[in-house]
XYZ file of C-alpha atoms in Angstrom:
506
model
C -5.083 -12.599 -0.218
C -8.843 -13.880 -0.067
C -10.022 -10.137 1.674
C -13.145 -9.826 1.962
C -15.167 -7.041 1.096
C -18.018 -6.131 3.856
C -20.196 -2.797 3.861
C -21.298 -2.544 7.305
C -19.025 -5.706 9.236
C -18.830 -9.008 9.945
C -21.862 -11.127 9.508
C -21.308 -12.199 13.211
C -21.216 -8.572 14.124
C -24.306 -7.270 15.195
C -25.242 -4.668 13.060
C -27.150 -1.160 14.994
C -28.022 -0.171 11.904
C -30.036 -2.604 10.497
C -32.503 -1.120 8.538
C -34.760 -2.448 5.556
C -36.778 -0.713 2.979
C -38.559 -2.194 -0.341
C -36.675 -1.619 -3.420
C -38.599 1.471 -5.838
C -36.326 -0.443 -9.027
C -38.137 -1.584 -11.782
C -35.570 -3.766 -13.542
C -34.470 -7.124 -12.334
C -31.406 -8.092 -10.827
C -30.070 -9.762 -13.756
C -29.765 -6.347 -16.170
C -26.736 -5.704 -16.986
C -25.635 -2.245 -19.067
C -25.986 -2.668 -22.298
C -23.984 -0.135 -23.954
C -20.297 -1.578 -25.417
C -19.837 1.462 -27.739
C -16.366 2.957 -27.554
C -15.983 5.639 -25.565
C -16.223 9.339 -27.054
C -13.001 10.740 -25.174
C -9.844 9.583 -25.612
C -9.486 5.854 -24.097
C -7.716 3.000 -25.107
C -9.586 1.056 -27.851
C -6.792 -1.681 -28.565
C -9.009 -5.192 -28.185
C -10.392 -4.675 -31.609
C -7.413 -3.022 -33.169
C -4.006 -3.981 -31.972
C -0.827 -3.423 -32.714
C 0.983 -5.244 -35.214
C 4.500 -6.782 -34.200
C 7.737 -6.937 -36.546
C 6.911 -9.353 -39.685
C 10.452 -9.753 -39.945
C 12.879 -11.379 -37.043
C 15.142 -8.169 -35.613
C 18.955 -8.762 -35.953
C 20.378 -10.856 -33.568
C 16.517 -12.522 -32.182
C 16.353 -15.890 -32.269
C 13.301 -17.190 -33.643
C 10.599 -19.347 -32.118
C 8.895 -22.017 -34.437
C 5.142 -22.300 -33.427
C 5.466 -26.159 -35.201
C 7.886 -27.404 -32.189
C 5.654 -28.109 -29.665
C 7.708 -26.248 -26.659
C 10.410 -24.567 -28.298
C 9.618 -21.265 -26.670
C 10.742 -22.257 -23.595
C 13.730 -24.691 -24.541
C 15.417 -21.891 -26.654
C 14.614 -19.193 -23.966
C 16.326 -22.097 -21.188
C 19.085 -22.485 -23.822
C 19.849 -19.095 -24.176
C 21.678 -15.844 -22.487
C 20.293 -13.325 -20.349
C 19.405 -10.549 -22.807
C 18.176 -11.996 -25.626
C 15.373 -11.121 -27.967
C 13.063 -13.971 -29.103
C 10.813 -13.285 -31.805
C 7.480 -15.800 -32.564
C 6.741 -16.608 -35.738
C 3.245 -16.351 -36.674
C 0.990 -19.038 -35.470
C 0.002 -20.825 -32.498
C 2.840 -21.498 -30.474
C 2.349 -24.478 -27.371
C 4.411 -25.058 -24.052
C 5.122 -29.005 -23.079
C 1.113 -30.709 -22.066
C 2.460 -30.451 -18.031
C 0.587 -28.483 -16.490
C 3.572 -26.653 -14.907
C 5.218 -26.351 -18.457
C 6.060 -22.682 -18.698
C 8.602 -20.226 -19.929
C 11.581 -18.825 -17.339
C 12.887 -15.576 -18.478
C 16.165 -14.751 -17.649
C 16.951 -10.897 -16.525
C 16.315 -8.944 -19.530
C 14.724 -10.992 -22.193
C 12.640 -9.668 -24.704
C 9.796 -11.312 -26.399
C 8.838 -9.825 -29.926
C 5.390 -11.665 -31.408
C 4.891 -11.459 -35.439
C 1.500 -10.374 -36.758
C -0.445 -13.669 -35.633
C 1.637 -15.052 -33.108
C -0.094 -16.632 -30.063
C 0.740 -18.533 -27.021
C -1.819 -20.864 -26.332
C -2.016 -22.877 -22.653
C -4.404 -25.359 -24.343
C -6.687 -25.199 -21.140
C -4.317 -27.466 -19.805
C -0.918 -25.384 -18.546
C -1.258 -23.420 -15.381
C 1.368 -20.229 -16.514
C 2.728 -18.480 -19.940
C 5.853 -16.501 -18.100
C 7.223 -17.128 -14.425
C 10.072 -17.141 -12.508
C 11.889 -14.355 -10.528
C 14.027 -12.483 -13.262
C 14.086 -8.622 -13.744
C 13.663 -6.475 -16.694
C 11.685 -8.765 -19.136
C 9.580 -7.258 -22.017
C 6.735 -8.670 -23.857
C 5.502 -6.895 -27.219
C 2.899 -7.815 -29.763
C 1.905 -11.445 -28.521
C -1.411 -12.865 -27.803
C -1.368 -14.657 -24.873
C -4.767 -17.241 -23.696
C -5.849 -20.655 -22.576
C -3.824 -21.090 -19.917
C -6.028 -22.157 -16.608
C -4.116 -19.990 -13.331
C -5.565 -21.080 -10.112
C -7.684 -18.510 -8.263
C -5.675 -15.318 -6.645
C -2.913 -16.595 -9.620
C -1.526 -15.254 -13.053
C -0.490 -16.202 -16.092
C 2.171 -13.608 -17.050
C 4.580 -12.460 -14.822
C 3.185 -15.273 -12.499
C 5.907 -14.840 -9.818
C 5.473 -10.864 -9.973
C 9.189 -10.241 -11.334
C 10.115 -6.566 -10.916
C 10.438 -4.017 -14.175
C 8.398 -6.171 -16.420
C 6.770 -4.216 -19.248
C 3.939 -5.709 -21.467
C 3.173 -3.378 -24.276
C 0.765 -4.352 -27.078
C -0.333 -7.450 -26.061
C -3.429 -9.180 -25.559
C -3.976 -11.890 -22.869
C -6.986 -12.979 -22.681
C -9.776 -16.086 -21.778
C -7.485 -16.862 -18.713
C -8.236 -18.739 -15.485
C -7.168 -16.635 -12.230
C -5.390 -13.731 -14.056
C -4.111 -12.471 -17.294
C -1.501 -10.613 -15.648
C 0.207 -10.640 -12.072
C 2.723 -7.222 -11.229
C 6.091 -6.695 -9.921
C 7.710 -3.374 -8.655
C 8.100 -0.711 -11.515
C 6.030 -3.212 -13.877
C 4.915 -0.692 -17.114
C 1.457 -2.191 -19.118
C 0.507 -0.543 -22.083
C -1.482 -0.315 -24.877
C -2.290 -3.971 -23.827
C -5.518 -5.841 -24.036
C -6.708 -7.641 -21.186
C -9.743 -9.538 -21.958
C -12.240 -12.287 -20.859
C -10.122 -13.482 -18.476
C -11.364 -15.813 -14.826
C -10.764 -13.720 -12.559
C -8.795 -10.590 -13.004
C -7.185 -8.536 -16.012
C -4.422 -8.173 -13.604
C -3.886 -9.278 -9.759
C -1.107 -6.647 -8.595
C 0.025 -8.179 -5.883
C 3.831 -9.272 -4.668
C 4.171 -11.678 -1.627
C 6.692 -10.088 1.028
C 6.665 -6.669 -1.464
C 7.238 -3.769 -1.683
C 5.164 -3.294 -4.589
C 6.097 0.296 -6.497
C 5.818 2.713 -9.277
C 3.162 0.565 -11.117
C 2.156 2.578 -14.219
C -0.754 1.306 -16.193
C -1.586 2.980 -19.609
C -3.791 3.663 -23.122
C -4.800 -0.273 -21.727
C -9.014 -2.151 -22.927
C -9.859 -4.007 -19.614
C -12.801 -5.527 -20.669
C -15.420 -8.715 -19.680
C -13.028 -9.735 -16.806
C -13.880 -11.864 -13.706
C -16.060 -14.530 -16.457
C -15.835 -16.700 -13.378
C -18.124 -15.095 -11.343
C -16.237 -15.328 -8.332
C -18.768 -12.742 -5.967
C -20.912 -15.332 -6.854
C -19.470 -18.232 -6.001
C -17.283 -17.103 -2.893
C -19.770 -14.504 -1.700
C -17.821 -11.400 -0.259
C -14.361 -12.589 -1.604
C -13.745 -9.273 -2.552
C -11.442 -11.175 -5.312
C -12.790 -9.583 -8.322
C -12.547 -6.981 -10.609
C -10.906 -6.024 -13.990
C -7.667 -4.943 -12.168
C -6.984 -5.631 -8.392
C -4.172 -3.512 -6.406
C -2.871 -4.886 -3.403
C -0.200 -3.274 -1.132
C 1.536 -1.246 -4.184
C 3.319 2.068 -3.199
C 3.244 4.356 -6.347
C 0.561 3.663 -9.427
C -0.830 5.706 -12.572
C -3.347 4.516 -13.949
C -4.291 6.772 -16.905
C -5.986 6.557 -20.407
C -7.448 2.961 -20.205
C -10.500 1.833 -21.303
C -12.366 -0.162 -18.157
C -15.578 -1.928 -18.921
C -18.157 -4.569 -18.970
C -16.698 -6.206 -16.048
C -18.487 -8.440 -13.725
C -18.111 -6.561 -10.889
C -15.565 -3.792 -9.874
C -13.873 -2.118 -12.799
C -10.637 -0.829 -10.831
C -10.282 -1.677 -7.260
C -7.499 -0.923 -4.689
C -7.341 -2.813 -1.536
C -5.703 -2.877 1.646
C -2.316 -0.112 2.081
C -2.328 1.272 -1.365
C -1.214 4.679 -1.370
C 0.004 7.151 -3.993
C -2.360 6.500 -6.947
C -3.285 8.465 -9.937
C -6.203 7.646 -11.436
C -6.381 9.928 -14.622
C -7.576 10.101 -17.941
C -9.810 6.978 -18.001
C -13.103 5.970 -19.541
C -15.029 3.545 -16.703
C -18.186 2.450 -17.911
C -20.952 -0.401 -17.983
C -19.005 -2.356 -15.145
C -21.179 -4.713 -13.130
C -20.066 -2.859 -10.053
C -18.449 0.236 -8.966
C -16.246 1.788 -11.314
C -13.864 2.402 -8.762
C -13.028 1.550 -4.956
C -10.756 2.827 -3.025
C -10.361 0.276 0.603
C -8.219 0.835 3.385
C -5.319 3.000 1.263
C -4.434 6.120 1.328
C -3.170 9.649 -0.789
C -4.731 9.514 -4.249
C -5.668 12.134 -7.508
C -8.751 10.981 -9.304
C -9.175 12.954 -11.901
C -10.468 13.802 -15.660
C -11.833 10.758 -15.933
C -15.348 9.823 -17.161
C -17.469 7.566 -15.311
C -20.582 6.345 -16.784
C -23.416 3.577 -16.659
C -21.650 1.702 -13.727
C -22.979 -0.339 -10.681
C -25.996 -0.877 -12.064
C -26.161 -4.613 -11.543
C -24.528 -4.868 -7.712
C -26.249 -1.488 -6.952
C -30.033 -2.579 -8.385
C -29.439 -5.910 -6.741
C -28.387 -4.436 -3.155
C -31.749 -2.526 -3.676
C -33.165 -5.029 -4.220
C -32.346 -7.087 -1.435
C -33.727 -4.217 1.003
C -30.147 -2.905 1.294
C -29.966 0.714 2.829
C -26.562 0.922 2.125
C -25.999 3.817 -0.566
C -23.442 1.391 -3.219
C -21.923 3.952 -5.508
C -19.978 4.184 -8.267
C -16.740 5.767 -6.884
C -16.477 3.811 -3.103
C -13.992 5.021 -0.499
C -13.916 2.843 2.017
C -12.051 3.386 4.873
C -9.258 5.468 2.966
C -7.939 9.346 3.202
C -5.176 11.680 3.102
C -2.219 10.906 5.230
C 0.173 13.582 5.740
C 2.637 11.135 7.487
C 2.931 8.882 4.757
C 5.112 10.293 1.876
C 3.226 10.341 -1.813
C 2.808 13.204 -4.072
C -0.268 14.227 -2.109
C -1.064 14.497 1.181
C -4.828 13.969 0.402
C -7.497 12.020 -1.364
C -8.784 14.855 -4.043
C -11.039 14.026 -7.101
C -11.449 16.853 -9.423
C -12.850 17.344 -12.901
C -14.376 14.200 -13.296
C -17.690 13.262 -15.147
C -20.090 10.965 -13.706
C -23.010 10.375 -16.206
C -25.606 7.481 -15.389
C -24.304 5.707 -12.850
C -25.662 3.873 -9.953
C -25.331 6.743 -7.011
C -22.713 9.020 -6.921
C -19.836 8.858 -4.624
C -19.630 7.193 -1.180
C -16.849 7.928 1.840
C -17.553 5.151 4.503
C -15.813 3.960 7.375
C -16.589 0.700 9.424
C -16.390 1.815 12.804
C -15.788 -2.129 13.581
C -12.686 -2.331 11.553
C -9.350 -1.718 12.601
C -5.907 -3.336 13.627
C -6.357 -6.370 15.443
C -10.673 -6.567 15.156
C -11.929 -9.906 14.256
C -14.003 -7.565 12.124
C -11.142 -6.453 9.754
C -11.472 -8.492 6.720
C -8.058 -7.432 6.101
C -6.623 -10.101 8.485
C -3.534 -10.000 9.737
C -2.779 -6.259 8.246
C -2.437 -3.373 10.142
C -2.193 0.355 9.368
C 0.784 1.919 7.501
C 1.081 4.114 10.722
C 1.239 0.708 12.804
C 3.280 -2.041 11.226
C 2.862 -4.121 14.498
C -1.104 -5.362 15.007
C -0.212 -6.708 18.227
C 0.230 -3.055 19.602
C -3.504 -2.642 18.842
C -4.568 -4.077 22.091
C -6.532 -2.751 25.199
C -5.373 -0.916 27.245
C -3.468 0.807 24.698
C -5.428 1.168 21.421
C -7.477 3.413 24.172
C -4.942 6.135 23.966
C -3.397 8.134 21.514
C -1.747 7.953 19.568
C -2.694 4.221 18.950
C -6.814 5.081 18.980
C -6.550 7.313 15.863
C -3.689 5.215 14.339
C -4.999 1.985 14.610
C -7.638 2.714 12.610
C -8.065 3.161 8.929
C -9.571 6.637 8.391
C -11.771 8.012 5.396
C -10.271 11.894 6.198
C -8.624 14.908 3.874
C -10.974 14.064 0.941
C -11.432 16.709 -1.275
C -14.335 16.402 -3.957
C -14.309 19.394 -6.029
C -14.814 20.693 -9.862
C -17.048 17.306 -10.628
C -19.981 17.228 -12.866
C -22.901 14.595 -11.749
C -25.412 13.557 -14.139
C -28.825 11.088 -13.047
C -31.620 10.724 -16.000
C -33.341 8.100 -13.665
C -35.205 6.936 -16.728
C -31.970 6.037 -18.264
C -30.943 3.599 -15.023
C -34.066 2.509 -14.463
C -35.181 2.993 -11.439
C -37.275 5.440 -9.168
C -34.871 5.633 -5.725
C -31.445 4.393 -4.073
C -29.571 5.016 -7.376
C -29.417 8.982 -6.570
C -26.819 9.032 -3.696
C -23.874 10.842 -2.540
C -22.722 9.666 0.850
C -20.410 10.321 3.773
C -21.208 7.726 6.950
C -20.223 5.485 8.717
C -22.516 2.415 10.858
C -22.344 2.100 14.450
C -19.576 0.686 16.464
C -20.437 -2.675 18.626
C -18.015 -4.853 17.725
C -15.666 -6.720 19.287
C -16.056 -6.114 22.886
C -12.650 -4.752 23.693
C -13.282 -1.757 21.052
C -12.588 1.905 21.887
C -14.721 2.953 18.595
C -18.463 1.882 20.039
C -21.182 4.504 19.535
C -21.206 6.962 17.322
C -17.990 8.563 17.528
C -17.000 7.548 13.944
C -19.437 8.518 12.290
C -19.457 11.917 13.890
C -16.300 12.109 12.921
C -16.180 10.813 8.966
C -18.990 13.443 9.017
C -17.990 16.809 11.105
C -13.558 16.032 11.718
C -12.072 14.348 9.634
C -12.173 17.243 6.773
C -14.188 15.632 4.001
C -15.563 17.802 1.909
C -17.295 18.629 -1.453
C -17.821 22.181 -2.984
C -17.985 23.711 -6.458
C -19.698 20.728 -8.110
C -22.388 20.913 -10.773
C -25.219 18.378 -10.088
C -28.489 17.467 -12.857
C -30.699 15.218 -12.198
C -32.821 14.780 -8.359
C -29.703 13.626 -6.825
C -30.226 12.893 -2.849
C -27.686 13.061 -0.067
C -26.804 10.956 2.639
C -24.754 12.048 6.009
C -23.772 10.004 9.238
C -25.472 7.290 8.875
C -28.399 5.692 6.172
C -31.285 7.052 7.914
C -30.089 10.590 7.047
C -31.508 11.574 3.804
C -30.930 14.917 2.922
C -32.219 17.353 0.409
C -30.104 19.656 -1.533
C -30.550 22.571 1.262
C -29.768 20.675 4.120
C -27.045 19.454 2.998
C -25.573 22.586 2.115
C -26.612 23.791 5.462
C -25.860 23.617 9.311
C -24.416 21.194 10.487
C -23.047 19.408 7.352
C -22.204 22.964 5.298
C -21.264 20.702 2.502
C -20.964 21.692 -1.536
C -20.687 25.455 -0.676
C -20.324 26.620 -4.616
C -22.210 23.851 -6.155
C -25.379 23.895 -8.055
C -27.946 21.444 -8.393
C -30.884 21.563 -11.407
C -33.086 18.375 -10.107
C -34.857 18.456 -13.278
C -31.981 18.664 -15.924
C -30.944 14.785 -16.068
C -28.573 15.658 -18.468
């Protein structure tokens, strides 16, 4: 854990690219999106109106008296595998320890009454650990429990074939939830919590078939971490780590500080569907170092402007967008429902810049520049094999390397009212680059061979997109700005089929 997010490379790197400009933003970098209406399509709204749970016990449930300070987790200890435990209205309290928490056993089920909450008093560290299968959480409120950083509160030892459904866990340290393989959250709230909605990530793994659904991921990451560990890359309303298999599809993602949805480091096989992203801090979604995704019929609006105005700020060429691809593509060799990275249909209304494919020509296996340390391509389990003389040669040169290839943008509607973000330039990017390679000593990527290649081989492409607004474009590196024409033209031939209306904004 603890990777690091870095645009451009280490700060010991030196960096070819340096360039500064003076930011054309009139707002300060303390605005923050103000809109917190629900959304008009059809996302998850389930923070301010959530499910009720049975006011009656089921047959068979033992019941769990919020007076008896612990009995939640003496009657679950007590108890068979199997059972169903249903909370009584009220506020129901684990033993003052801090490591006072309930341990499931495989298939448990835990049923919360209309008003039944599990409260960690601020001073216990979990709700629900331990390493058994199958459990199921429904209808409970779960808060005030204080998870160290990079931990979570439920599921805290990332069991596999959890499923929270119609719960709300929220004003957490660390994370409301953590995930284990085939883990199923829906029609949950996750809200106000430290650090995360939800950290998916498994020690050892595998990580699979995550499905996340109809979900409110709202006002997450309260700690500030970016802040206060700058470049942790540890934030965001929900982290993915490693997982094989996700959907994500119909939630709700907004008002976080920071990245709404962010995968990180050998994801591969996502859908991303369905879902409103809006008002985050940051990007609404990014994309690191993973591979084979759908992002699709979602709408994506009023994002990044805080983290984008600020870079801009800052004299940051860097063109920070609201849907980031860092270092990721399609990978035929690695089996997922697509061989590609391919985002279709999707609305982006308002947002700071467009969409971004990047690659850090300083990053790969092995690099003291990879901030994901110690990990190595899914193509090459074994870093030590990415190692002069060999990382020279193929195959190791292209495999070594994460690669931002086989992305297909396509069918997408952009929308920039630049009166509406406030600001006069850098919020009006699209962007394929990449910076150029010095770093570490030993590399075979030096030059500009990777950014000629995100740019002219690696098959990214956009077409058949509708752009309003006076949306700019942005190829190789940042000191290519491009105008609608040259874009489409030689040598980039990019958004053959598209239209742009630079004075629409709407």
């Amino acid at each position: 854990m603890g990777i690091k997010r870095r645009h451009w490379a280490l700060a010991a790197a030196p960096l070819a690219l340096a360039l500064l400009a003076a930011t054309g933003c009139e707002s300060t970098s303390g605005d923050k999106a103000e809109p917190k209406a629900a959304p008009s399509t059809s996302a998850a709204r389930v923070c301010a109106e959530p499910a009720a749970g049975p006011e009656k016990a089921p047959a068979g449930a033992v019941t769990v008296d919020p007076a008896v300070v612990g009995d939640l987790a003496a009657k679950t200890k007590s108890s068979p595998p199997n059972t169903t435990f249903w909370l009584r209205p009220g506020k129901h309290r684990l033993d003052l320890d801090r490591y006072a928490q309930v341990i499931p056993k495989e298939g448990d089920r835990y049923l919360g009454a209309p008003g039944a909450v599990l409260d960690g008093q601020k001073k216990n560290q979990y709700a629900f650990g331990g390493s058994a299968r199958n459990v199921t959480i429904r209808y409970l409120t779960v808060q005030s429990f204080v998870a160290p950083l990079d931990e979570g509160v439920v599921n805290h030892d990332s069991a596999d074939g959890w499923v929270i459904e119609h719960a709300t866990v929220q004003y957490n340290s660390g994370a409301g939830l953590m995930a284990g393989a085939r883990q199923q959250v829906r029609a949950s709230c996750l809200r106000d919590n430290g650090q995360y909605g939800m950290n998916a990530y498994k020690a050892g793994g595998p990580l699979r078939d995550l499905v996340v659904e109809d979900n409110e991921i709202v006002g997450n990451n309260t700690g500030d971490w970016e802040r206060r560990r700058e470049g942790c890359g540890c934030t965001g309303g929900i982290k993915f780590w490693a997982v094989n298999g996700a959907d994500v599809r119909g939630n709700w993602v907004h008002d976080n500080r920071g990245t709404g949805l962010w995968a990180d480091t050998n994801n591969n096989d996502f859908r991303i569907e369905n879902n409103v992203l809006e008002a985050n801090d940051g990007a609404a979604l990014i994309y690191e170092t993973s591979y084979n995704a759908v992002i699709r019929n979602n709408t994506i609006r009023r994002n990044n402007w805080v983290e984008g105005r600020r870079g801009a700020k800052n004299g940051d060429t860097f063109p920070f967008a609201t849907l980031y691809l860092s270092e990721s593509g399609g990978e035929p060799r690695i089996k997922a429902r697509t061989d590609k990275i391919e985002i279709y249909r999707n609305v982006l209304e308002n947002n700071w810049s467009g969409i971004t494919l990047w690659e850090n020509a300083d990053r790969f296996c092995n690099s003291p520049a990879n901030t994901s340390s110690g990990d190595c391509t899914l193509l090459v389990p074994d870093t030590d094999r990415c190692k002069q003389p060999a990382i020279a040669k193929a195959p190791l040169y292209a495999d070594c390397r994460w690669k931002t290839q086989r992305v297909d943008i396509h069918g997408n509607r952009f929308v920039l009212d630049k009166s509406v973000v406030k600001c006069t330039e850098k919020c009006d990017r699209m962007a394929v680059l990449a910076n150029y390679g010095t770093y570490p000593d030993w590399s075979p990527y030096k030059g500009e061979g990777v950014a000629e290649a995100i740019t002219h081989k690696q098959h990214n492409r956009w077409h058949d997109n509708v752009y309003r607004g006076p949306w700019k474009f942005v190829a190789h590196d940042p000191s290519r700005i491009l105008g609608f024409g040259q874009w489409q033209g030689t040598p980039y031939q990019q958004d053959a089929g598209s239209t742009l209306d630079p004075q629409a904004g709407g």
